[in-house]
Amino acid sequence: MIRIASEDVGLAEPGALRFTLEAKAAFESLGQPEGDLAIYQAAVYLACAPKSNAVYLTEKRVKKLIRESGAMDVPLYLRNAPTKLMRELGYGKGYIYAHDDQVGAAQLDYLPAGLGQRNLYEPTEHGFEKRIKEVMDARTKLKRSRKD
């Protein structure tokens, strides 16, 4: 059931993973027959939850991209600069702290330069992913407006 919560329900119902882990813990704590109820509750919860495999599909796209592109450098502005040498080499220069932005969305490219702009995660319209999609769309629109 934990796998179902993660792979089949996914972010359409983010609480499903926690719910199934808590059911497992309750079962392990109580044993049978009392713990069976927690397992039954988790089964019903998962059966009724909205479904999305968008994160699972994203994992496949990411792995394919890595295979095809090979190792690429992390952009310098995303690299930590704990030493003077790293700062001199430009690590962290130009980094924008998302919390300082009005909408909490730093307008940075997070992928290596050779990959350009891509959306590897494509949320569905199911459950909570609908809200994630709305946020992603709003940030894309904002990013385009800031470039103009």
PDB file of C-alpha atoms in Angstrom, residues 83-90:
ATOM      1  CA  THR A  83      35.081  29.201   1.106  1.00  0.00           C
ATOM      2  CA  LYS A  84      36.827  32.304  -0.175  1.00  0.00           C
ATOM      3  CA  LEU A  85      38.163  30.385  -3.184  1.00  0.00           C
ATOM      4  CA  MET A  86      34.671  29.247  -4.158  1.00  0.00           C
ATOM      5  CA  ARG A  87      33.371  32.820  -3.922  1.00  0.00           C
ATOM      6  CA  GLU A  88      36.295  34.013  -6.071  1.00  0.00           C
ATOM      7  CA  LEU A  89      35.437  31.340  -8.644  1.00  0.00           C
ATOM      8  CA  GLY A  90      31.906  32.763  -8.862  1.00  0.00           C
TER       9      GLY A  90
END
